[in-house]
Amino acid sequence: MEEKKGKTQAIISYILLIGPLIAISMNSGEDKTEFASFHIRQGLGLTITFIVLGLLLSNFNIPMATMSMWGAISILTLYGMFTAVKGETKQIPILGNLFQKIFKTL
């Protein structure tokens, strides 16, 4: 039943930009669950990917690239959020394994 305990933190972690920070603070201390930590790593990775890609694409005036980035990040975020709602720990396609390795200390 650890999934139910950390479900709120897991869902919040997918709110881009501020969500991972809120979820990290909620998942600290005695209430820390591995389920929430898994999703926090995924959400934090998506947020950082969003920021980095946004900064890179802002140097170019290519609307199709910007729309593609927004679409891909949106789809991956929704995928992660739905797996958190269902109580599953499925990695985000393509980048999920990398996020788990980079943020393994969270």
PDB file of N, CA and C in Angstrom:
ATOM      1  N   MET A   1       0.804  -1.198   0.000  1.00  0.00           N
ATOM      2  CA  MET A   1       0.000   0.000   0.000  1.00  0.00           C
ATOM      3  C   MET A   1       0.852   1.269   0.000  1.00  0.00           C
ATOM      4  N   GLU A   2       2.122   1.126  -0.236  1.00  0.00           N
ATOM      5  CA  GLU A   2       3.008   2.286  -0.296  1.00  0.00           C
ATOM      6  C   GLU A   2       2.596   3.222  -1.424  1.00  0.00           C
ATOM      7  N   GLU A   3       2.038   2.656  -2.510  1.00  0.00           N
ATOM      8  CA  GLU A   3       1.622   3.470  -3.637  1.00  0.00           C
ATOM      9  C   GLU A   3       0.568   4.487  -3.230  1.00  0.00           C
ATOM     10  N   LYS A   4      -0.400   4.056  -2.419  1.00  0.00           N
ATOM     11  CA  LYS A   4      -1.455   4.969  -1.997  1.00  0.00           C
ATOM     12  C   LYS A   4      -0.893   6.067  -1.105  1.00  0.00           C
ATOM     13  N   LYS A   5       0.091   5.736  -0.314  1.00  0.00           N
ATOM     14  CA  LYS A   5       0.670   6.707   0.600  1.00  0.00           C
ATOM     15  C   LYS A   5       1.417   7.812  -0.148  1.00  0.00           C
ATOM     16  N   GLY A   6       2.117   7.482  -1.219  1.00  0.00           N
ATOM     17  CA  GLY A   6       2.909   8.460  -1.949  1.00  0.00           C
ATOM     18  C   GLY A   6       2.274   8.946  -3.237  1.00  0.00           C
ATOM     19  N   LYS A   7       1.003   8.615  -3.462  1.00  0.00           N
ATOM     20  CA  LYS A   7       0.359   8.949  -4.732  1.00  0.00           C
ATOM     21  C   LYS A   7       0.246  10.461  -4.942  1.00  0.00           C
ATOM     22  N   THR A   8      -0.069  11.204  -3.910  1.00  0.00           N
ATOM     23  CA  THR A   8      -0.200  12.658  -4.052  1.00  0.00           C
ATOM     24  C   THR A   8       1.119  13.285  -4.480  1.00  0.00           C
ATOM     25  N   GLN A   9       2.200  12.902  -3.814  1.00  0.00           N
ATOM     26  CA  GLN A   9       3.519  13.422  -4.181  1.00  0.00           C
ATOM     27  C   GLN A   9       3.884  13.027  -5.606  1.00  0.00           C
ATOM     28  N   ALA A  10       3.556  11.795  -5.978  1.00  0.00           N
ATOM     29  CA  ALA A  10       3.876  11.292  -7.324  1.00  0.00           C
ATOM     30  C   ALA A  10       3.161  12.114  -8.389  1.00  0.00           C
ATOM     31  N   ILE A  11       1.900  12.410  -8.176  1.00  0.00           N
ATOM     32  CA  ILE A  11       1.129  13.183  -9.160  1.00  0.00           C
ATOM     33  C   ILE A  11       1.638  14.623  -9.226  1.00  0.00           C
ATOM     34  N   ILE A  12       1.880  15.227  -8.088  1.00  0.00           N
ATOM     35  CA  ILE A  12       2.368  16.609  -8.046  1.00  0.00           C
ATOM     36  C   ILE A  12       3.715  16.743  -8.745  1.00  0.00           C
ATOM     37  N   SER A  13       4.532  15.712  -8.687  1.00  0.00           N
ATOM     38  CA  SER A  13       5.879  15.796  -9.270  1.00  0.00           C
ATOM     39  C   SER A  13       5.869  16.032 -10.775  1.00  0.00           C
ATOM     40  N   TYR A  14       4.738  15.779 -11.442  1.00  0.00           N
ATOM     41  CA  TYR A  14       4.662  15.973 -12.894  1.00  0.00           C
ATOM     42  C   TYR A  14       4.177  17.358 -13.299  1.00  0.00           C
ATOM     43  N   ILE A  15       3.915  18.237 -12.343  1.00  0.00           N
ATOM     44  CA  ILE A  15       3.564  19.620 -12.673  1.00  0.00           C
ATOM     45  C   ILE A  15       4.871  20.328 -12.988  1.00  0.00           C
ATOM     46  N   LEU A  16       5.058  20.667 -14.251  1.00  0.00           N
ATOM     47  CA  LEU A  16       6.337  21.217 -14.702  1.00  0.00           C
ATOM     48  C   LEU A  16       6.743  22.450 -13.905  1.00  0.00           C
ATOM     49  N   LEU A  17       8.029  22.574 -13.721  1.00  0.00           N
ATOM     50  CA  LEU A  17       8.737  23.651 -13.066  1.00  0.00           C
ATOM     51  C   LEU A  17       8.660  23.584 -11.540  1.00  0.00           C
ATOM     52  N   ILE A  18       7.515  23.754 -10.927  1.00  0.00           N
ATOM     53  CA  ILE A  18       7.444  23.831  -9.461  1.00  0.00           C
ATOM     54  C   ILE A  18       7.052  22.497  -8.816  1.00  0.00           C
ATOM     55  N   GLY A  19       6.381  21.628  -9.557  1.00  0.00           N
ATOM     56  CA  GLY A  19       5.890  20.368  -9.000  1.00  0.00           C
ATOM     57  C   GLY A  19       6.950  19.488  -8.364  1.00  0.00           C
ATOM     58  N   PRO A  20       8.079  19.242  -9.037  1.00  0.00           N
ATOM     59  CA  PRO A  20       9.099  18.391  -8.413  1.00  0.00           C
ATOM     60  C   PRO A  20       9.634  18.955  -7.093  1.00  0.00           C
ATOM     61  N   LEU A  21       9.757  20.262  -6.998  1.00  0.00           N
ATOM     62  CA  LEU A  21      10.247  20.865  -5.751  1.00  0.00           C
ATOM     63  C   LEU A  21       9.251  20.676  -4.609  1.00  0.00           C
ATOM     64  N   ILE A  22       7.979  20.854  -4.916  1.00  0.00           N
ATOM     65  CA  ILE A  22       6.939  20.639  -3.905  1.00  0.00           C
ATOM     66  C   ILE A  22       6.915  19.167  -3.492  1.00  0.00           C
ATOM     67  N   ALA A  23       6.976  18.270  -4.472  1.00  0.00           N
ATOM     68  CA  ALA A  23       6.917  16.833  -4.189  1.00  0.00           C
ATOM     69  C   ALA A  23       8.130  16.374  -3.376  1.00  0.00           C
ATOM     70  N   ILE A  24       9.307  16.924  -3.661  1.00  0.00           N
ATOM     71  CA  ILE A  24      10.503  16.564  -2.895  1.00  0.00           C
ATOM     72  C   ILE A  24      10.331  16.961  -1.437  1.00  0.00           C
ATOM     73  N   SER A  25       9.809  18.154  -1.198  1.00  0.00           N
ATOM     74  CA  SER A  25       9.629  18.589   0.188  1.00  0.00           C
ATOM     75  C   SER A  25       8.553  17.765   0.894  1.00  0.00           C
ATOM     76  N   MET A  26       7.506  17.361   0.160  1.00  0.00           N
ATOM     77  CA  MET A  26       6.458  16.534   0.752  1.00  0.00           C
ATOM     78  C   MET A  26       6.944  15.116   1.038  1.00  0.00           C
ATOM     79  N   ASN A  27       7.917  14.641   0.264  1.00  0.00           N
ATOM     80  CA  ASN A  27       8.386  13.255   0.372  1.00  0.00           C
ATOM     81  C   ASN A  27       9.643  13.128   1.237  1.00  0.00           C
ATOM     82  N   SER A  28       9.937  14.126   2.016  1.00  0.00           N
ATOM     83  CA  SER A  28      11.140  14.058   2.850  1.00  0.00           C
ATOM     84  C   SER A  28      10.793  13.577   4.258  1.00  0.00           C
ATOM     85  N   GLY A  29      11.795  13.139   4.964  1.00  0.00           N
ATOM     86  CA  GLY A  29      11.608  12.714   6.353  1.00  0.00           C
ATOM     87  C   GLY A  29      11.011  11.334   6.489  1.00  0.00           C
ATOM     88  N   GLU A  30      10.192  11.173   7.509  1.00  0.00           N
ATOM     89  CA  GLU A  30       9.614   9.868   7.834  1.00  0.00           C
ATOM     90  C   GLU A  30       8.586   9.400   6.806  1.00  0.00           C
ATOM     91  N   ASP A  31       7.969  10.332   6.101  1.00  0.00           N
ATOM     92  CA  ASP A  31       6.919   9.990   5.144  1.00  0.00           C
ATOM     93  C   ASP A  31       7.447   9.591   3.777  1.00  0.00           C
ATOM     94  N   LYS A  32       8.756   9.458   3.624  1.00  0.00           N
ATOM     95  CA  LYS A  32       9.356   9.166   2.326  1.00  0.00           C
ATOM     96  C   LYS A  32       8.958   7.770   1.846  1.00  0.00           C
ATOM     97  N   THR A  33       8.471   7.703   0.587  1.00  0.00           N
ATOM     98  CA  THR A  33       8.113   6.418  -0.010  1.00  0.00           C
ATOM     99  C   THR A  33       8.892   6.235  -1.308  1.00  0.00           C
ATOM    100  N   GLU A  34       9.215   5.017  -1.634  1.00  0.00           N
ATOM    101  CA  GLU A  34       9.951   4.720  -2.864  1.00  0.00           C
ATOM    102  C   GLU A  34       9.087   4.997  -4.096  1.00  0.00           C
ATOM    103  N   PHE A  35       7.785   4.766  -3.973  1.00  0.00           N
ATOM    104  CA  PHE A  35       6.867   5.043  -5.087  1.00  0.00           C
ATOM    105  C   PHE A  35       6.921   6.523  -5.465  1.00  0.00           C
ATOM    106  N   ALA A  36       6.801   7.391  -4.479  1.00  0.00           N
ATOM    107  CA  ALA A  36       6.857   8.833  -4.741  1.00  0.00           C
ATOM    108  C   ALA A  36       8.236   9.232  -5.248  1.00  0.00           C
ATOM    109  N   SER A  37       9.288   8.666  -4.673  1.00  0.00           N
ATOM    110  CA  SER A  37      10.649   8.991  -5.107  1.00  0.00           C
ATOM    111  C   SER A  37      10.858   8.633  -6.573  1.00  0.00           C
ATOM    112  N   PHE A  38      10.334   7.491  -6.989  1.00  0.00           N
ATOM    113  CA  PHE A  38      10.432   7.075  -8.394  1.00  0.00           C
ATOM    114  C   PHE A  38       9.822   8.138  -9.310  1.00  0.00           C
ATOM    115  N   HIS A  39       8.612   8.567  -8.986  1.00  0.00           N
ATOM    116  CA  HIS A  39       7.924   9.534  -9.835  1.00  0.00           C
ATOM    117  C   HIS A  39       8.540  10.928  -9.727  1.00  0.00           C
ATOM    118  N   ILE A  40       9.093  11.268  -8.577  1.00  0.00           N
ATOM    119  CA  ILE A  40       9.784  12.550  -8.441  1.00  0.00           C
ATOM    120  C   ILE A  40      10.994  12.586  -9.365  1.00  0.00           C
ATOM    121  N   ARG A  41      11.734  11.492  -9.431  1.00  0.00           N
ATOM    122  CA  ARG A  41      12.885  11.433 -10.347  1.00  0.00           C
ATOM    123  C   ARG A  41      12.439  11.619 -11.797  1.00  0.00           C
ATOM    124  N   GLN A  42      11.322  10.992 -12.164  1.00  0.00           N
ATOM    125  CA  GLN A  42      10.799  11.123 -13.522  1.00  0.00           C
ATOM    126  C   GLN A  42      10.337  12.559 -13.791  1.00  0.00           C
ATOM    127  N   GLY A  43       9.587  13.133 -12.859  1.00  0.00           N
ATOM    128  CA  GLY A  43       9.079  14.491 -13.023  1.00  0.00           C
ATOM    129  C   GLY A  43      10.176  15.537 -13.048  1.00  0.00           C
ATOM    130  N   LEU A  44      11.179  15.378 -12.201  1.00  0.00           N
ATOM    131  CA  LEU A  44      12.309  16.303 -12.184  1.00  0.00           C
ATOM    132  C   LEU A  44      13.083  16.223 -13.493  1.00  0.00           C
ATOM    133  N   GLY A  45      13.270  15.024 -14.000  1.00  0.00           N
ATOM    134  CA  GLY A  45      13.954  14.847 -15.277  1.00  0.00           C
ATOM    135  C   GLY A  45      13.197  15.513 -16.415  1.00  0.00           C
ATOM    136  N   LEU A  46      11.869  15.373 -16.431  1.00  0.00           N
ATOM    137  CA  LEU A  46      11.067  16.022 -17.465  1.00  0.00           C
ATOM    138  C   LEU A  46      11.152  17.539 -17.361  1.00  0.00           C
ATOM    139  N   THR A  47      11.133  18.056 -16.148  1.00  0.00           N
ATOM    140  CA  THR A  47      11.219  19.502 -15.951  1.00  0.00           C
ATOM    141  C   THR A  47      12.552  20.036 -16.452  1.00  0.00           C
ATOM    142  N   ILE A  48      13.630  19.358 -16.116  1.00  0.00           N
ATOM    143  CA  ILE A  48      14.955  19.801 -16.563  1.00  0.00           C
ATOM    144  C   ILE A  48      15.070  19.685 -18.083  1.00  0.00           C
ATOM    145  N   THR A  49      14.545  18.610 -18.652  1.00  0.00           N
ATOM    146  CA  THR A  49      14.549  18.444 -20.102  1.00  0.00           C
ATOM    147  C   THR A  49      13.762  19.574 -20.763  1.00  0.00           C
ATOM    148  N   PHE A  50      12.615  19.915 -20.201  1.00  0.00           N
ATOM    149  CA  PHE A  50      11.789  21.002 -20.716  1.00  0.00           C
ATOM    150  C   PHE A  50      12.556  22.329 -20.709  1.00  0.00           C
ATOM    151  N   ILE A  51      13.229  22.625 -19.598  1.00  0.00           N
ATOM    152  CA  ILE A  51      13.978  23.878 -19.490  1.00  0.00           C
ATOM    153  C   ILE A  51      15.140  23.914 -20.478  1.00  0.00           C
ATOM    154  N   VAL A  52      15.906  22.832 -20.539  1.00  0.00           N
ATOM    155  CA  VAL A  52      17.072  22.792 -21.429  1.00  0.00           C
ATOM    156  C   VAL A  52      16.648  22.905 -22.892  1.00  0.00           C
ATOM    157  N   LEU A  53      15.653  22.117 -23.302  1.00  0.00           N
ATOM    158  CA  LEU A  53      15.184  22.195 -24.686  1.00  0.00           C
ATOM    159  C   LEU A  53      14.591  23.570 -25.000  1.00  0.00           C
ATOM    160  N   GLY A  54      13.859  24.130 -24.051  1.00  0.00           N
ATOM    161  CA  GLY A  54      13.292  25.459 -24.252  1.00  0.00           C
ATOM    162  C   GLY A  54      14.365  26.518 -24.444  1.00  0.00           C
ATOM    163  N   LEU A  55      15.418  26.441 -23.632  1.00  0.00           N
ATOM    164  CA  LEU A  55      16.514  27.401 -23.775  1.00  0.00           C
ATOM    165  C   LEU A  55      17.244  27.223 -25.103  1.00  0.00           C
ATOM    166  N   LEU A  56      17.454  25.979 -25.499  1.00  0.00           N
ATOM    167  CA  LEU A  56      18.122  25.730 -26.780  1.00  0.00           C
ATOM    168  C   LEU A  56      17.276  26.211 -27.956  1.00  0.00           C
ATOM    169  N   LEU A  57      16.002  25.890 -27.935  1.00  0.00           N
ATOM    170  CA  LEU A  57      15.134  26.252 -29.056  1.00  0.00           C
ATOM    171  C   LEU A  57      14.826  27.744 -29.104  1.00  0.00           C
ATOM    172  N   SER A  58      14.971  28.437 -27.979  1.00  0.00           N
ATOM    173  CA  SER A  58      14.698  29.873 -27.984  1.00  0.00           C
ATOM    174  C   SER A  58      15.745  30.650 -28.781  1.00  0.00           C
ATOM    175  N   ASN A  59      16.881  30.031 -29.047  1.00  0.00           N
ATOM    176  CA  ASN A  59      17.925  30.680 -29.845  1.00  0.00           C
ATOM    177  C   ASN A  59      17.617  30.649 -31.341  1.00  0.00           C
ATOM    178  N   PHE A  60      16.635  29.849 -31.719  1.00  0.00           N
ATOM    179  CA  PHE A  60      16.273  29.705 -33.123  1.00  0.00           C
ATOM    180  C   PHE A  60      14.801  30.070 -33.281  1.00  0.00           C
ATOM    181  N   ASN A  61      14.441  30.541 -34.410  1.00  0.00           N
ATOM    182  CA  ASN A  61      13.054  30.886 -34.666  1.00  0.00           C
ATOM    183  C   ASN A  61      12.434  29.810 -35.558  1.00  0.00           C
ATOM    184  N   ILE A  62      12.226  28.640 -34.962  1.00  0.00           N
ATOM    185  CA  ILE A  62      11.672  27.506 -35.712  1.00  0.00           C
ATOM    186  C   ILE A  62      10.389  27.045 -35.001  1.00  0.00           C
ATOM    187  N   PRO A  63       9.250  27.559 -35.406  1.00  0.00           N
ATOM    188  CA  PRO A  63       7.989  27.221 -34.726  1.00  0.00           C
ATOM    189  C   PRO A  63       7.686  25.722 -34.686  1.00  0.00           C
ATOM    190  N   MET A  64       8.003  24.995 -35.751  1.00  0.00           N
ATOM    191  CA  MET A  64       7.715  23.552 -35.762  1.00  0.00           C
ATOM    192  C   MET A  64       8.520  22.812 -34.697  1.00  0.00           C
ATOM    193  N   ALA A  65       9.764  23.207 -34.504  1.00  0.00           N
ATOM    194  CA  ALA A  65      10.596  22.572 -33.478  1.00  0.00           C
ATOM    195  C   ALA A  65      10.051  22.882 -32.083  1.00  0.00           C
ATOM    196  N   THR A  66       9.627  24.117 -31.875  1.00  0.00           N
ATOM    197  CA  THR A  66       9.073  24.508 -30.579  1.00  0.00           C
ATOM    198  C   THR A  66       7.773  23.763 -30.296  1.00  0.00           C
ATOM    199  N   MET A  67       6.897  23.682 -31.288  1.00  0.00           N
ATOM    200  CA  MET A  67       5.636  22.954 -31.105  1.00  0.00           C
ATOM    201  C   MET A  67       5.890  21.465 -30.873  1.00  0.00           C
ATOM    202  N   SER A  68       6.863  20.912 -31.560  1.00  0.00           N
ATOM    203  CA  SER A  68       7.201  19.500 -31.369  1.00  0.00           C
ATOM    204  C   SER A  68       7.708  19.248 -29.954  1.00  0.00           C
ATOM    205  N   MET A  69       8.545  20.156 -29.461  1.00  0.00           N
ATOM    206  CA  MET A  69       9.059  20.012 -28.095  1.00  0.00           C
ATOM    207  C   MET A  69       7.919  20.076 -27.085  1.00  0.00           C
ATOM    208  N   TRP A  70       7.035  21.053 -27.236  1.00  0.00           N
ATOM    209  CA  TRP A  70       5.890  21.179 -26.331  1.00  0.00           C
ATOM    210  C   TRP A  70       5.009  19.927 -26.396  1.00  0.00           C
ATOM    211  N   GLY A  71       4.779  19.423 -27.593  1.00  0.00           N
ATOM    212  CA  GLY A  71       3.958  18.226 -27.741  1.00  0.00           C
ATOM    213  C   GLY A  71       4.584  17.010 -27.090  1.00  0.00           C
ATOM    214  N   ALA A  72       5.879  16.806 -27.322  1.00  0.00           N
ATOM    215  CA  ALA A  72       6.574  15.641 -26.751  1.00  0.00           C
ATOM    216  C   ALA A  72       6.599  15.718 -25.226  1.00  0.00           C
ATOM    217  N   ILE A  73       6.932  16.877 -24.685  1.00  0.00           N
ATOM    218  CA  ILE A  73       6.978  17.027 -23.223  1.00  0.00           C
ATOM    219  C   ILE A  73       5.582  16.839 -22.632  1.00  0.00           C
ATOM    220  N   SER A  74       4.573  17.366 -23.285  1.00  0.00           N
ATOM    221  CA  SER A  74       3.196  17.215 -22.793  1.00  0.00           C
ATOM    222  C   SER A  74       2.766  15.752 -22.764  1.00  0.00           C
ATOM    223  N   ILE A  75       3.065  15.031 -23.826  1.00  0.00           N
ATOM    224  CA  ILE A  75       2.702  13.610 -23.897  1.00  0.00           C
ATOM    225  C   ILE A  75       3.434  12.812 -22.819  1.00  0.00           C
ATOM    226  N   LEU A  76       4.733  13.057 -22.658  1.00  0.00           N
ATOM    227  CA  LEU A  76       5.500  12.330 -21.641  1.00  0.00           C
ATOM    228  C   LEU A  76       5.028  12.673 -20.226  1.00  0.00           C
ATOM    229  N   THR A  77       4.672  13.936 -20.007  1.00  0.00           N
ATOM    230  CA  THR A  77       4.169  14.353 -18.699  1.00  0.00           C
ATOM    231  C   THR A  77       2.835  13.678 -18.396  1.00  0.00           C
ATOM    232  N   LEU A  78       1.934  13.670 -19.359  1.00  0.00           N
ATOM    233  CA  LEU A  78       0.644  13.003 -19.160  1.00  0.00           C
ATOM    234  C   LEU A  78       0.820  11.509 -18.930  1.00  0.00           C
ATOM    235  N   TYR A  79       1.739  10.895 -19.667  1.00  0.00           N
ATOM    236  CA  TYR A  79       2.016   9.470 -19.478  1.00  0.00           C
ATOM    237  C   TYR A  79       2.476   9.206 -18.040  1.00  0.00           C
ATOM    238  N   GLY A  80       3.421  10.000 -17.583  1.00  0.00           N
ATOM    239  CA  GLY A  80       3.919   9.825 -16.225  1.00  0.00           C
ATOM    240  C   GLY A  80       2.846  10.066 -15.180  1.00  0.00           C
ATOM    241  N   MET A  81       2.031  11.083 -15.392  1.00  0.00           N
ATOM    242  CA  MET A  81       0.974  11.396 -14.438  1.00  0.00           C
ATOM    243  C   MET A  81      -0.060  10.275 -14.376  1.00  0.00           C
ATOM    244  N   PHE A  82      -0.434   9.731 -15.524  1.00  0.00           N
ATOM    245  CA  PHE A  82      -1.414   8.648 -15.545  1.00  0.00           C
ATOM    246  C   PHE A  82      -0.867   7.378 -14.892  1.00  0.00           C
ATOM    247  N   THR A  83       0.420   7.089 -15.075  1.00  0.00           N
ATOM    248  CA  THR A  83       0.975   5.914 -14.395  1.00  0.00           C
ATOM    249  C   THR A  83       0.992   6.127 -12.887  1.00  0.00           C
ATOM    250  N   ALA A  84       1.232   7.363 -12.444  1.00  0.00           N
ATOM    251  CA  ALA A  84       1.195   7.663 -11.005  1.00  0.00           C
ATOM    252  C   ALA A  84      -0.222   7.505 -10.462  1.00  0.00           C
ATOM    253  N   VAL A  85      -1.211   7.976 -11.198  1.00  0.00           N
ATOM    254  CA  VAL A  85      -2.608   7.855 -10.775  1.00  0.00           C
ATOM    255  C   VAL A  85      -3.002   6.386 -10.664  1.00  0.00           C
ATOM    256  N   LYS A  86      -2.537   5.561 -11.604  1.00  0.00           N
ATOM    257  CA  LYS A  86      -2.857   4.133 -11.585  1.00  0.00           C
ATOM    258  C   LYS A  86      -2.049   3.360 -10.547  1.00  0.00           C
ATOM    259  N   GLY A  87      -1.065   3.996  -9.918  1.00  0.00           N
ATOM    260  CA  GLY A  87      -0.267   3.328  -8.902  1.00  0.00           C
ATOM    261  C   GLY A  87       0.844   2.469  -9.476  1.00  0.00           C
ATOM    262  N   GLU A  88       1.267   2.763 -10.695  1.00  0.00           N
ATOM    263  CA  GLU A  88       2.319   1.986 -11.357  1.00  0.00           C
ATOM    264  C   GLU A  88       3.642   2.745 -11.340  1.00  0.00           C
ATOM    265  N   THR A  89       4.719   1.998 -11.498  1.00  0.00           N
ATOM    266  CA  THR A  89       6.050   2.623 -11.584  1.00  0.00           C
ATOM    267  C   THR A  89       6.671   2.299 -12.940  1.00  0.00           C
ATOM    268  N   LYS A  90       6.040   2.793 -13.974  1.00  0.00           N
ATOM    269  CA  LYS A  90       6.562   2.619 -15.337  1.00  0.00           C
ATOM    270  C   LYS A  90       7.417   3.829 -15.686  1.00  0.00           C
ATOM    271  N   GLN A  91       8.581   3.557 -16.263  1.00  0.00           N
ATOM    272  CA  GLN A  91       9.459   4.648 -16.657  1.00  0.00           C
ATOM    273  C   GLN A  91       8.919   5.355 -17.887  1.00  0.00           C
ATOM    274  N   ILE A  92       9.224   6.629 -17.975  1.00  0.00           N
ATOM    275  CA  ILE A  92       8.849   7.419 -19.141  1.00  0.00           C
ATOM    276  C   ILE A  92       9.644   6.878 -20.332  1.00  0.00           C
ATOM    277  N   PRO A  93       8.982   6.695 -21.474  1.00  0.00           N
ATOM    278  CA  PRO A  93       9.701   6.180 -22.644  1.00  0.00           C
ATOM    279  C   PRO A  93      10.910   7.043 -23.009  1.00  0.00           C
ATOM    280  N   ILE A  94      11.937   6.412 -23.466  1.00  0.00           N
ATOM    281  CA  ILE A  94      13.176   6.993 -23.982  1.00  0.00           C
ATOM    282  C   ILE A  94      14.080   7.534 -22.864  1.00  0.00           C
ATOM    283  N   LEU A  95      13.576   8.427 -22.020  1.00  0.00           N
ATOM    284  CA  LEU A  95      14.429   9.107 -21.042  1.00  0.00           C
ATOM    285  C   LEU A  95      14.297   8.595 -19.609  1.00  0.00           C
ATOM    286  N   GLY A  96      13.285   7.812 -19.319  1.00  0.00           N
ATOM    287  CA  GLY A  96      12.993   7.395 -17.947  1.00  0.00           C
ATOM    288  C   GLY A  96      14.143   6.697 -17.246  1.00  0.00           C
ATOM    289  N   ASN A  97      14.815   5.788 -17.937  1.00  0.00           N
ATOM    290  CA  ASN A  97      15.935   5.067 -17.335  1.00  0.00           C
ATOM    291  C   ASN A  97      17.072   6.015 -16.986  1.00  0.00           C
ATOM    292  N   LEU A  98      17.328   6.973 -17.844  1.00  0.00           N
ATOM    293  CA  LEU A  98      18.366   7.977 -17.596  1.00  0.00           C
ATOM    294  C   LEU A  98      18.019   8.810 -16.363  1.00  0.00           C
ATOM    295  N   PHE A  99      16.767   9.222 -16.237  1.00  0.00           N
ATOM    296  CA  PHE A  99      16.346  10.018 -15.080  1.00  0.00           C
ATOM    297  C   PHE A  99      16.519   9.236 -13.779  1.00  0.00           C
ATOM    298  N   GLN A 100      16.221   7.942 -13.819  1.00  0.00           N
ATOM    299  CA  GLN A 100      16.373   7.125 -12.614  1.00  0.00           C
ATOM    300  C   GLN A 100      17.840   7.026 -12.194  1.00  0.00           C
ATOM    301  N   LYS A 101      18.740   6.936 -13.164  1.00  0.00           N
ATOM    302  CA  LYS A 101      20.164   6.835 -12.863  1.00  0.00           C
ATOM    303  C   LYS A 101      20.730   8.166 -12.361  1.00  0.00           C
ATOM    304  N   ILE A 102      20.373   9.267 -13.011  1.00  0.00           N
ATOM    305  CA  ILE A 102      20.926  10.562 -12.655  1.00  0.00           C
ATOM    306  C   ILE A 102      20.459  11.011 -11.265  1.00  0.00           C
ATOM    307  N   PHE A 103      19.182  10.820 -10.961  1.00  0.00           N
ATOM    308  CA  PHE A 103      18.610  11.313  -9.718  1.00  0.00           C
ATOM    309  C   PHE A 103      18.393  10.203  -8.691  1.00  0.00           C
ATOM    310  N   LYS A 104      19.260   9.187  -8.691  1.00  0.00           N
ATOM    311  CA  LYS A 104      19.064   8.022  -7.811  1.00  0.00           C
ATOM    312  C   LYS A 104      19.127   8.378  -6.318  1.00  0.00           C
ATOM    313  N   THR A 105      19.694   9.517  -5.967  1.00  0.00           N
ATOM    314  CA  THR A 105      19.801   9.878  -4.552  1.00  0.00           C
ATOM    315  C   THR A 105      18.530  10.506  -3.995  1.00  0.00           C
ATOM    316  N   LEU A 106      17.554  10.816  -4.857  1.00  0.00           N
ATOM    317  CA  LEU A 106      16.300  11.423  -4.378  1.00  0.00           C
ATOM    318  C   LEU A 106      15.373  10.378  -3.811  1.00  0.00           C
TER     319      LEU A 106
END
